[in-house]
CSV table of N, CA and C in Angstrom, one decimal:
chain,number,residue,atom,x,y,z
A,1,UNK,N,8.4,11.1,-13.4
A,1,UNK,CA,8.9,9.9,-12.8
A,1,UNK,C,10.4,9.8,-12.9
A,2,UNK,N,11.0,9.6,-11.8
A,2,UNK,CA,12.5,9.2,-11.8
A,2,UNK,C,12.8,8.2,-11.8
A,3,UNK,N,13.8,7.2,-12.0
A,3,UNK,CA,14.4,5.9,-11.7
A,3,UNK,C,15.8,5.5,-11.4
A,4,UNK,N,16.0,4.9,-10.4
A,4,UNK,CA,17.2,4.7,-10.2
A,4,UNK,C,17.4,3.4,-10.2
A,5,UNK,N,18.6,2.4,-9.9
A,5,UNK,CA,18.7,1.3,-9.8
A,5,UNK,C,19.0,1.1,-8.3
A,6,UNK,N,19.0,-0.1,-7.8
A,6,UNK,CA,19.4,0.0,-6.2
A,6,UNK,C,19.9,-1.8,-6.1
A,7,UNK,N,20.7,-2.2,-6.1
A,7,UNK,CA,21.8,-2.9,-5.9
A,7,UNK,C,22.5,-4.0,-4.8
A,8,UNK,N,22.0,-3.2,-3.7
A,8,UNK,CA,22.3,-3.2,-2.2
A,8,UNK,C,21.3,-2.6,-1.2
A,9,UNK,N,21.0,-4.8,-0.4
A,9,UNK,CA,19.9,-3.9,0.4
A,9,UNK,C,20.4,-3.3,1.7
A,10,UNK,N,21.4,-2.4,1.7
A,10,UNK,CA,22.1,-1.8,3.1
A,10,UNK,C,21.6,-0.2,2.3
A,11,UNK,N,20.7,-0.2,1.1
A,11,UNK,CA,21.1,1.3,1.0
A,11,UNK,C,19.8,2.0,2.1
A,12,UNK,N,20.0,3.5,2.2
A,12,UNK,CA,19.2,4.2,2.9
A,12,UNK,C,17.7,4.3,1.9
A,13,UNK,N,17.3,4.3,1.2
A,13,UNK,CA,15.8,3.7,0.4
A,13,UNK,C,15.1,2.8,1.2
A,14,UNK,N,16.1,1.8,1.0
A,14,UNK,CA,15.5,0.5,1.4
A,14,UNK,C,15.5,0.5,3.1
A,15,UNK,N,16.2,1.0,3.7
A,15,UNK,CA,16.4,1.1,5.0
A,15,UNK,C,15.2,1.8,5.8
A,16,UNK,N,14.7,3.0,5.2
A,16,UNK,CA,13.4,3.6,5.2
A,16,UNK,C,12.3,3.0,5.0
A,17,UNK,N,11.8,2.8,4.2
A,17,UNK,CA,10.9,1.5,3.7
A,17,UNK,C,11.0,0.5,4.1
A,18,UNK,N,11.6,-0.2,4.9
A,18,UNK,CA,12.0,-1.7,6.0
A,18,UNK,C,11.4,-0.8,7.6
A,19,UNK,N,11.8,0.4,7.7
A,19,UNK,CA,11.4,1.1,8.5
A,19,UNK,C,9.5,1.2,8.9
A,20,UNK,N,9.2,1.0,7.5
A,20,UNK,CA,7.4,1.2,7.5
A,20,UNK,C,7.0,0.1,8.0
A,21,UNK,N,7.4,-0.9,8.4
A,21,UNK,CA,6.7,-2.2,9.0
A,21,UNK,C,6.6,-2.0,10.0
A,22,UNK,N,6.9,-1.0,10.9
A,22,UNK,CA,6.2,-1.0,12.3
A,22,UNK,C,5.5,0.3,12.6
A,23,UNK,N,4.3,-0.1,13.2
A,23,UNK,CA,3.5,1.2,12.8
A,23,UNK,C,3.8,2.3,13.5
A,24,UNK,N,4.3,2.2,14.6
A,24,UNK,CA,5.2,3.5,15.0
A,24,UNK,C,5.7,4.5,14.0
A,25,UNK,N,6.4,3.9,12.9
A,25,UNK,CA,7.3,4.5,11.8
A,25,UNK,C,6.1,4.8,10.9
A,26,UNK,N,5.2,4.1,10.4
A,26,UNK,CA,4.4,4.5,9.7
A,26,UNK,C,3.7,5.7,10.2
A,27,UNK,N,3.3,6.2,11.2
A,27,UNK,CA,2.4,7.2,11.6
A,27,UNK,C,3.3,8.1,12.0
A,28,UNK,N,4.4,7.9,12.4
A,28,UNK,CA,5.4,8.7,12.5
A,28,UNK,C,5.5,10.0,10.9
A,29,UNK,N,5.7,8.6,10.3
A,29,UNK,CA,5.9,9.8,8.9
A,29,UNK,C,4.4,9.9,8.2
A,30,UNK,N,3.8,9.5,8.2
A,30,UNK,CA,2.3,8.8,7.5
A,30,UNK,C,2.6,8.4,6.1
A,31,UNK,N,3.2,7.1,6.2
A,31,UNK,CA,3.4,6.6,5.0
A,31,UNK,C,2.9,5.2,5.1
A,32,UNK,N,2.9,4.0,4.1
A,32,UNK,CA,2.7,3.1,4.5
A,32,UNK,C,3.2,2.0,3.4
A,33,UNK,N,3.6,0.5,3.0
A,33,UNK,CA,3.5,-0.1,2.4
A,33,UNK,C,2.8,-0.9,1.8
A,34,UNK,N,2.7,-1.0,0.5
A,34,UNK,CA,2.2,-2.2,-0.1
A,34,UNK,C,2.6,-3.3,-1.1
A,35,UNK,N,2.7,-4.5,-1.0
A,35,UNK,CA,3.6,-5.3,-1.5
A,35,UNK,C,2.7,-6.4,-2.4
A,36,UNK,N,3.0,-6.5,-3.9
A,36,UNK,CA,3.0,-7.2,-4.9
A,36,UNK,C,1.9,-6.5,-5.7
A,37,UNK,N,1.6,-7.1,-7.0
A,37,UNK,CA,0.6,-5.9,-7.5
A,37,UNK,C,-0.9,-6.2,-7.3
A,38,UNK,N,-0.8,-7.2,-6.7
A,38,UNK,CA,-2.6,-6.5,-6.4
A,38,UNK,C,-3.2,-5.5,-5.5
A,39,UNK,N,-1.9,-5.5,-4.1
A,39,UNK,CA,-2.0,-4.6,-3.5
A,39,UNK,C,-1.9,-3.3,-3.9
A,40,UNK,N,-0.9,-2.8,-5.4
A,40,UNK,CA,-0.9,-1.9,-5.9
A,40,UNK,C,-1.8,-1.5,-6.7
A,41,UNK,N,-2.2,-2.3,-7.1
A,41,UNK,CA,-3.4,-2.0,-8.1
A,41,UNK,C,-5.0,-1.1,-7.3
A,42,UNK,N,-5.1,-1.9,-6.0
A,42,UNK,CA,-5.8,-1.9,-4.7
A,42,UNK,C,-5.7,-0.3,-4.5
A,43,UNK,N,-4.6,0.0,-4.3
A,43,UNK,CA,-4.2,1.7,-3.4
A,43,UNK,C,-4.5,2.4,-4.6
A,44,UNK,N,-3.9,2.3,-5.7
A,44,UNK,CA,-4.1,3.0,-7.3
A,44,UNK,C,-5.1,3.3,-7.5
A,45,UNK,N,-6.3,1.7,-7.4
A,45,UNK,CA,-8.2,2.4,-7.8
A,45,UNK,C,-8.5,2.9,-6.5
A,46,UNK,N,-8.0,3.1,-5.4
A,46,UNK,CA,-8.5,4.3,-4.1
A,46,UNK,C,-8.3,5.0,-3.9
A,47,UNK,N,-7.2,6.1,-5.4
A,47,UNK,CA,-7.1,7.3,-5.2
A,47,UNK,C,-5.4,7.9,-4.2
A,48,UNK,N,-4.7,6.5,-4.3
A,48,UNK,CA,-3.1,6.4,-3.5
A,48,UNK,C,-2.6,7.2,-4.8
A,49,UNK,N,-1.5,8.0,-4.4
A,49,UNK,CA,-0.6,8.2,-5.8
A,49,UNK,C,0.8,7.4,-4.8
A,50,UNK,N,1.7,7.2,-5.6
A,50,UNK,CA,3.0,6.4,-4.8
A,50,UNK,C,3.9,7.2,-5.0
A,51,UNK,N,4.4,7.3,-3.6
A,51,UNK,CA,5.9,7.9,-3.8
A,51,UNK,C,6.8,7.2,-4.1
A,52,UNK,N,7.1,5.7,-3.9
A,52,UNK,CA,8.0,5.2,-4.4
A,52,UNK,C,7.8,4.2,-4.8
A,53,UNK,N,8.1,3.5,-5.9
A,53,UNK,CA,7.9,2.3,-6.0
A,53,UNK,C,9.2,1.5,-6.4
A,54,UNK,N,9.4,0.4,-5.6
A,54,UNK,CA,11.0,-0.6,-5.5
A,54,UNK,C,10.1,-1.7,-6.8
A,55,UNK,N,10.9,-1.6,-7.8
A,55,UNK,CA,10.2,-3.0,-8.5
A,55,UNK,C,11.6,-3.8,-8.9
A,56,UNK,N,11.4,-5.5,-9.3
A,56,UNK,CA,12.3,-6.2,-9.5
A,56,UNK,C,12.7,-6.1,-10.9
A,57,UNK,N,14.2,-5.9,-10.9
A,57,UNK,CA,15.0,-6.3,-12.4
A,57,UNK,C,14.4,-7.0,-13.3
A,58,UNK,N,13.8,-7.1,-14.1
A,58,UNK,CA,13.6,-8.1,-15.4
A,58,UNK,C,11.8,-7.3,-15.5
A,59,UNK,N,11.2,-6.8,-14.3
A,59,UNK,CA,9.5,-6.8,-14.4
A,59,UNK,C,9.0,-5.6,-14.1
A,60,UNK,N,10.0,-4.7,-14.7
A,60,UNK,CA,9.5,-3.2,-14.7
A,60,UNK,C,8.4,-3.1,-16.0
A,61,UNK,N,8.5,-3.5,-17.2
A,61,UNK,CA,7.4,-3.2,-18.1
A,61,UNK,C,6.1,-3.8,-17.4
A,62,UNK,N,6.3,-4.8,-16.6
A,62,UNK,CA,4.6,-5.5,-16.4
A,62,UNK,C,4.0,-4.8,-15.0
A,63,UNK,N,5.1,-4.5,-14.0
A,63,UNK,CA,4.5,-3.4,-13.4
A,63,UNK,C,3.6,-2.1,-13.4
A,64,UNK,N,4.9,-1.7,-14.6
A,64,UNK,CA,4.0,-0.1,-15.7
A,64,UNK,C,3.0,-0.7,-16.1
A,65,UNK,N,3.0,-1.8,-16.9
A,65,UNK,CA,1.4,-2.3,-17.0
A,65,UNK,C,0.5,-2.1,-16.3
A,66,UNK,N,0.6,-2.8,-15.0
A,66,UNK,CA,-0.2,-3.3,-13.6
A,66,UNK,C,-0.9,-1.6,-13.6
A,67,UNK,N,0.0,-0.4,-13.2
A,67,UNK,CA,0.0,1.1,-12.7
A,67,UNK,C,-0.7,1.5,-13.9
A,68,UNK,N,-0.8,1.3,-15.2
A,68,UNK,CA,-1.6,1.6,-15.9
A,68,UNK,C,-2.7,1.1,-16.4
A,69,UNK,N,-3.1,0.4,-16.1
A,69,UNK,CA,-4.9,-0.4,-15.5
A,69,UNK,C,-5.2,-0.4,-14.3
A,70,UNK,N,-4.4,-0.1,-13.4
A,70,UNK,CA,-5.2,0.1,-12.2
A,70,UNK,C,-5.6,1.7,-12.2
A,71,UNK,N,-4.7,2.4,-13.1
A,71,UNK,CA,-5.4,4.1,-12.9
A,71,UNK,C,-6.5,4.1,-14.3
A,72,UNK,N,-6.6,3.5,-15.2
A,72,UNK,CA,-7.4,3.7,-15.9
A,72,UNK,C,-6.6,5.2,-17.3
A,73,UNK,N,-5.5,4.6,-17.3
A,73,UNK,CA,-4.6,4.9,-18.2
A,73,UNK,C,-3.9,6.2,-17.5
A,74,UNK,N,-4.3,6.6,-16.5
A,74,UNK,CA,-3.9,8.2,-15.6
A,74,UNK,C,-2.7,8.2,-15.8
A,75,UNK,N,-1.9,9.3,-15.9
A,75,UNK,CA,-0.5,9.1,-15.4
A,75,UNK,C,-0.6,9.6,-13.9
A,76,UNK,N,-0.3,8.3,-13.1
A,76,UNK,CA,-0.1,8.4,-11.6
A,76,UNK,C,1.3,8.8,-11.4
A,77,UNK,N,2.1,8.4,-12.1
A,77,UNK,CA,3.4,8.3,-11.7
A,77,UNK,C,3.8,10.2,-11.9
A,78,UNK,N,4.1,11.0,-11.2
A,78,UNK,CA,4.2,12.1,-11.0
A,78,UNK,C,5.2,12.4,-11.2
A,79,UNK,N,6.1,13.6,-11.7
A,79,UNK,CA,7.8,13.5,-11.7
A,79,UNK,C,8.2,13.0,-10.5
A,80,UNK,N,7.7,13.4,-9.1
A,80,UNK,CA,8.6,13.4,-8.1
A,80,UNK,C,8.4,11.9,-7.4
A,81,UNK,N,7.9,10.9,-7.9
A,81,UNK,CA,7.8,9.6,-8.0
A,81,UNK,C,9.0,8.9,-8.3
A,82,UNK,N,9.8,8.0,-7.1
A,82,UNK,CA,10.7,7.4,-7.6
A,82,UNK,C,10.5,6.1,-7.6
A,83,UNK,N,11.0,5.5,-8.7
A,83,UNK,CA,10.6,4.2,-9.4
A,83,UNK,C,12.5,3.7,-9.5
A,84,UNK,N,12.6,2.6,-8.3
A,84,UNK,CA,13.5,1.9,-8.1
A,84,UNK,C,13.7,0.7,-8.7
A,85,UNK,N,14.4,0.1,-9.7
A,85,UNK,CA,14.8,-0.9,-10.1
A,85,UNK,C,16.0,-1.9,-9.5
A,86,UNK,N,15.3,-2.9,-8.6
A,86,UNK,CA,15.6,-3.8,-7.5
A,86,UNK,C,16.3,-5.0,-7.6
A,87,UNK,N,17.9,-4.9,-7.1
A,87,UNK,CA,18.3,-6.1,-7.5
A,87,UNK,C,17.0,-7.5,-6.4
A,88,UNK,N,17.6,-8.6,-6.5
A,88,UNK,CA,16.4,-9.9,-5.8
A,88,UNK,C,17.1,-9.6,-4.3
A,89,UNK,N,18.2,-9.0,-4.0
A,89,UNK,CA,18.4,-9.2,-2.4
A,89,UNK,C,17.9,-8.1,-2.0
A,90,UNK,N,17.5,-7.2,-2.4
A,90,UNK,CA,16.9,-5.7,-2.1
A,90,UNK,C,15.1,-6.1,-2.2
A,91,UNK,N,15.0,-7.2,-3.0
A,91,UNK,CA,13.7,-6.8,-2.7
A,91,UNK,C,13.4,-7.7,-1.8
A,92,UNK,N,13.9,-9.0,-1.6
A,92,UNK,CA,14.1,-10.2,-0.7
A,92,UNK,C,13.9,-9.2,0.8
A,93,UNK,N,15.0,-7.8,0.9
A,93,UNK,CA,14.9,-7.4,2.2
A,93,UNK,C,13.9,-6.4,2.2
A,94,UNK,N,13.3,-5.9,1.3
A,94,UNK,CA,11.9,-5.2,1.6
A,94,UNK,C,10.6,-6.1,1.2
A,95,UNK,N,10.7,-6.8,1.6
A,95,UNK,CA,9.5,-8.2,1.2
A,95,UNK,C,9.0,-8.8,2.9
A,96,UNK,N,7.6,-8.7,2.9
A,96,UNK,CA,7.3,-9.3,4.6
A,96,UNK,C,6.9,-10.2,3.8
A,97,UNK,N,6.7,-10.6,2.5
A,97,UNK,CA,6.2,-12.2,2.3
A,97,UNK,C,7.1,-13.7,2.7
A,98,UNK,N,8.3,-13.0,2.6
A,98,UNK,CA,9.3,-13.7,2.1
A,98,UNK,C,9.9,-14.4,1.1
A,99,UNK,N,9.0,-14.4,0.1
A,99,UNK,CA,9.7,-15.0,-0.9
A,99,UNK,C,9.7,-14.0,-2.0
A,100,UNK,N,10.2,-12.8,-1.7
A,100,UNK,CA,10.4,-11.9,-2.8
A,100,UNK,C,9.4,-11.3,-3.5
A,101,UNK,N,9.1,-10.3,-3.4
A,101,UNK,CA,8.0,-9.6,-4.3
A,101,UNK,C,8.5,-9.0,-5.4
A,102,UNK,N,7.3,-9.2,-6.8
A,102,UNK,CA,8.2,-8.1,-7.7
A,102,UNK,C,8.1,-6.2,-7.5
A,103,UNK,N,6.7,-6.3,-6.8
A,103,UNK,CA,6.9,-5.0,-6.9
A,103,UNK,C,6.4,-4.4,-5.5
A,104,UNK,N,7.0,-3.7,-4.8
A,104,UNK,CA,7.4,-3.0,-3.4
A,104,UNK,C,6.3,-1.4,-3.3
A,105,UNK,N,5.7,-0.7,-2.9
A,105,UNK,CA,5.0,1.0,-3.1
A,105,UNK,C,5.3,1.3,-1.7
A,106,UNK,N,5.3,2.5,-1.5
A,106,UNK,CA,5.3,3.5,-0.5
A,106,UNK,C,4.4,4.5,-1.1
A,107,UNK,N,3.5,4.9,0.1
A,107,UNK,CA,2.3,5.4,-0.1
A,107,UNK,C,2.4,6.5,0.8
A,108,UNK,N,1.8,7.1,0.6
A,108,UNK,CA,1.2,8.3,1.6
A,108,UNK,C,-0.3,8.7,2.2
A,109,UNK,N,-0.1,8.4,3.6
A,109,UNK,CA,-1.5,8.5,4.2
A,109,UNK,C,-2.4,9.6,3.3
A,110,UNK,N,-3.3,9.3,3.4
A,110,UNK,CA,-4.7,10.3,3.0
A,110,UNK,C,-6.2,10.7,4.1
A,111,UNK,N,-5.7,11.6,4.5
A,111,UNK,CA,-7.0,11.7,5.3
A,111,UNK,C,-8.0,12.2,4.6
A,112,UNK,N,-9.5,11.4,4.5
A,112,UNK,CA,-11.0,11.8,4.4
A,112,UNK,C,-11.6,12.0,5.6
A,113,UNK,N,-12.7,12.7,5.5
A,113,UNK,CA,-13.1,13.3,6.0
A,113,UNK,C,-14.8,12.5,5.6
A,114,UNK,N,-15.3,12.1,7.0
A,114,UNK,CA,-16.7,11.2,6.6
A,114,UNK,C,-18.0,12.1,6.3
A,115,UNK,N,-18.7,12.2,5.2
A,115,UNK,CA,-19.5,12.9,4.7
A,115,UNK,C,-20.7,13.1,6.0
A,116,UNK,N,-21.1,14.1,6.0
A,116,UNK,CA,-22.1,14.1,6.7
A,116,UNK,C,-23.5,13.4,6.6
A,117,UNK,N,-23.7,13.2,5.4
A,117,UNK,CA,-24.9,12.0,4.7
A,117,UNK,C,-24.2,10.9,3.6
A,118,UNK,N,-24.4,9.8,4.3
A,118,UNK,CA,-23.9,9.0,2.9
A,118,UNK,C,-25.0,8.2,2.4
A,119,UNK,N,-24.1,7.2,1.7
A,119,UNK,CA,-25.1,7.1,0.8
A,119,UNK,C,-25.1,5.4,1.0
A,120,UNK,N,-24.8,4.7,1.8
A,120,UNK,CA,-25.2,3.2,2.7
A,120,UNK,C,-24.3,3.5,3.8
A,121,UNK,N,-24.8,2.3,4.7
A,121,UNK,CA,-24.0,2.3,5.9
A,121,UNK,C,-22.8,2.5,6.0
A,122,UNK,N,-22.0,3.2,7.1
A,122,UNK,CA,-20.6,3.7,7.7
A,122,UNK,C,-20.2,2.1,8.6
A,123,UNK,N,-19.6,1.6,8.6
A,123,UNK,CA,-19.2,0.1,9.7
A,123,UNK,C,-18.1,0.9,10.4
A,124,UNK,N,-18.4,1.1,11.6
A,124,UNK,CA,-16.8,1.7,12.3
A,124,UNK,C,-16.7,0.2,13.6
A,125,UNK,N,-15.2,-0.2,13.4
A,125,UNK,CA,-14.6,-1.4,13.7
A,125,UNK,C,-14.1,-0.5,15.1
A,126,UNK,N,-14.4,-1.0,16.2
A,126,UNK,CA,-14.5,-0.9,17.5
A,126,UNK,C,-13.9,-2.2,18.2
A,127,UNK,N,-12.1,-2.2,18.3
A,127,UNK,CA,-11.5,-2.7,19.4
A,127,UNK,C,-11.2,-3.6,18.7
A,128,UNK,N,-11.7,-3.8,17.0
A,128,UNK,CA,-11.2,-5.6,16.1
A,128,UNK,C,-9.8,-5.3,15.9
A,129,UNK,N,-9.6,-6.2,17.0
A,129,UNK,CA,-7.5,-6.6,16.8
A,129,UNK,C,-6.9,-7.7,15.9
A,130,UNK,N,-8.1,-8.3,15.4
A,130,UNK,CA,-7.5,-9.2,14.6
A,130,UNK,C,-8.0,-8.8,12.8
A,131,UNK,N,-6.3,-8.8,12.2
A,131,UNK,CA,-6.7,-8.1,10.7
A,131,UNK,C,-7.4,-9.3,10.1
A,132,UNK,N,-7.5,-10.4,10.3
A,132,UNK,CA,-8.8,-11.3,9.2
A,132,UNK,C,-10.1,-11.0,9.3
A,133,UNK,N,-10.8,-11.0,10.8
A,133,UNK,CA,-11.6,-10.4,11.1
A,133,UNK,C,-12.1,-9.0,10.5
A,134,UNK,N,-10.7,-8.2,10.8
A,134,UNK,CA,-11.0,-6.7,9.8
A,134,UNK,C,-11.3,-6.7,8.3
A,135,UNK,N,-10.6,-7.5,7.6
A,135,UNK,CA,-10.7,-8.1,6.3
A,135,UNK,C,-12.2,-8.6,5.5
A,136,UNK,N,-12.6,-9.6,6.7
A,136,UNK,CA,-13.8,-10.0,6.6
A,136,UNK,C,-15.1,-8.8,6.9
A,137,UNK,N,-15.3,-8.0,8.1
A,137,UNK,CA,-16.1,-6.8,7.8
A,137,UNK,C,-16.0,-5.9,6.5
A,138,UNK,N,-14.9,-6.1,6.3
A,138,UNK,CA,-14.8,-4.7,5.3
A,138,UNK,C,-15.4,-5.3,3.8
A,139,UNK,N,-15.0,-6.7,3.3
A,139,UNK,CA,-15.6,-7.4,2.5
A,139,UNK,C,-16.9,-7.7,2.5
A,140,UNK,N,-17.1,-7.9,4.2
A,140,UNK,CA,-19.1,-7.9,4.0
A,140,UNK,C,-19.7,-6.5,3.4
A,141,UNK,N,-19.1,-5.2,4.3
A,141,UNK,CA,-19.5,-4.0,3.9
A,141,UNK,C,-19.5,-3.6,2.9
A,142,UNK,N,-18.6,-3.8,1.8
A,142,UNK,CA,-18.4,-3.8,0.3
A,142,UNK,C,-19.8,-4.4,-0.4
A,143,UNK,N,-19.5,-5.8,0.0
A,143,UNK,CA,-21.1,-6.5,-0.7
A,143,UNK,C,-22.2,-6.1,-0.5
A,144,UNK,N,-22.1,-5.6,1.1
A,144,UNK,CA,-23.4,-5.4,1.3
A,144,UNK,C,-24.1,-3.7,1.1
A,145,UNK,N,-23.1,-2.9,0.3
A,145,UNK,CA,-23.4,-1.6,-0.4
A,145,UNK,C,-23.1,-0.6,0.9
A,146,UNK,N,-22.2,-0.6,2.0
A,146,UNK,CA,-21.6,-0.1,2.4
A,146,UNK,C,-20.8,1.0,1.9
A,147,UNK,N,-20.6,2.7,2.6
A,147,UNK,CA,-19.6,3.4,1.7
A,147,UNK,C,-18.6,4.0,2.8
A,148,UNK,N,-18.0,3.0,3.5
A,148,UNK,CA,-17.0,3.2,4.0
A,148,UNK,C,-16.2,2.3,5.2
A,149,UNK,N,-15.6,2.3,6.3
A,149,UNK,CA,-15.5,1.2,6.9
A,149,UNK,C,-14.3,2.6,7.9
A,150,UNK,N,-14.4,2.9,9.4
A,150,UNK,CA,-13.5,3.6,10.2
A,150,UNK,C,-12.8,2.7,11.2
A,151,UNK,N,-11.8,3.2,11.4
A,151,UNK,CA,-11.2,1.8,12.2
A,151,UNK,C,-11.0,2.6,13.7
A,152,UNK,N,-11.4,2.5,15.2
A,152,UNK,CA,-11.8,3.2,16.4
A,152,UNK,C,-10.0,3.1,16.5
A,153,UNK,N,-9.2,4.0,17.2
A,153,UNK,CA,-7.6,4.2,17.8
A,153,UNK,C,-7.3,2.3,18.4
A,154,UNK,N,-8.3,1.7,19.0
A,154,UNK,CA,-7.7,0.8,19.3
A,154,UNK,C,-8.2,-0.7,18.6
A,155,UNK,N,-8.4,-0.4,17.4
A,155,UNK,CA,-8.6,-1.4,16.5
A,155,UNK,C,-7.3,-1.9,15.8
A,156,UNK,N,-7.2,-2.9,14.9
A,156,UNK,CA,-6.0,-3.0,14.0
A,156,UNK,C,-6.0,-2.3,13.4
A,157,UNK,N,-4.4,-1.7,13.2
A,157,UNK,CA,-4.0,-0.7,12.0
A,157,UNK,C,-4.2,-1.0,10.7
A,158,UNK,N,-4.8,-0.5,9.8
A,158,UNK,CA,-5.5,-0.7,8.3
A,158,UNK,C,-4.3,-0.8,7.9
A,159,UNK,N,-3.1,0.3,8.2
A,159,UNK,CA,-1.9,0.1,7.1
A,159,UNK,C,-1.2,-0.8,7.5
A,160,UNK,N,-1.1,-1.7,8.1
A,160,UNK,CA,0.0,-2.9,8.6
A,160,UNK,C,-0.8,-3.7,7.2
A,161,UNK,N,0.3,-4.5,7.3
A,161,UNK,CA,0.5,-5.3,6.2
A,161,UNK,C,0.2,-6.8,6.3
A,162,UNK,N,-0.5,-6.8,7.2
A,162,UNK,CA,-1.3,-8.6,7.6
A,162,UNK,C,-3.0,-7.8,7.3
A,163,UNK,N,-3.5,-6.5,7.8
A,163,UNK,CA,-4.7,-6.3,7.6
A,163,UNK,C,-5.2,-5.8,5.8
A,164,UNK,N,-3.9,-5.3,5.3
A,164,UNK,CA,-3.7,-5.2,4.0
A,164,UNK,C,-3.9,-6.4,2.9
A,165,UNK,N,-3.6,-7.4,3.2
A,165,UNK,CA,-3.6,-8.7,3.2
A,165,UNK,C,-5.2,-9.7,3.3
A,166,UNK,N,-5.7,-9.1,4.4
A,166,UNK,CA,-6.8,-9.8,4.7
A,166,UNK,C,-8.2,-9.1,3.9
């Protein structure tokens, strides 16, 4: 793990990662965002390792917390993991919440590959444009012992950050 500090939201870090919010850019590079720690916690127990993580000044120990209960003590954080230390206007400009997140990830897509026998139903989402909707399938399919959820080319994008959300 490396760490830097970052100061200024004009730097090129932040400029890249402001760049992930449109999915164009995300599938471009196959990366994607996730913002505050439940979402991190979220990508961590599914096997995400993060390439970067932007966290805020004062809440780097409870982050490292968050990253070490969500892997179940793993070291996820890899050397070539960089772990930015964010002033509040830096994370104010990598934040779609708007009111500032403490902690920021950049992920890297992961393609699976769907088992040829599973072990409950597959739900593949066909043409759902709306991420609540998506949200809502994928939580029934969870409950209902589901082991997977495919999203059809013209459904909502999983990695946008409203169906992340939902």
């Amino acid at each position: 793990m490396r760490t830097r500090e970052i100061i200024s939201p004009g730097n090129t870090a932040v400029k890249e990662a402001v760049r992930l919010r449109r999915k164009r850019n995300r599938y471009e590079r196959r990366r994607f965002l996730t913002e505050g720690e439940d979402l991190l916690a979220a990508a961590l127990a599914g096997g995400y390792i993060p390439r970067q993580v932007f966290v805020l000044e004062g809440n780097v120990s409870t982050t490292m917390e968050t990253i070490g209960d969500a892997s179940d003590g793993m070291d996820v954080l890899e050397p070539d993991v960089e772990v930015c230390i964010c002033s509040q206007p830096v994370m104010e400009k990598l934040s779609e919440l708007g009111s500032g997140s403490r902690v920021i990830a950049v992920f890297d897509f992961i393609d699976r590959q769907l088992a040829a026998e599973t072990e409950g139903p597959l739900i593949y989402l066909a043409g759902v444009g709306d991420p609540g909707n998506a949200g809502t399938i994928i939580r029934s399919a969870s409950a209902l012992g589901g082991c997977g959820v495919a999203f059809s080319p013209d459904a909502v994008d999983p990695y946008s950050f409203k169906c992340q959300r939902a």
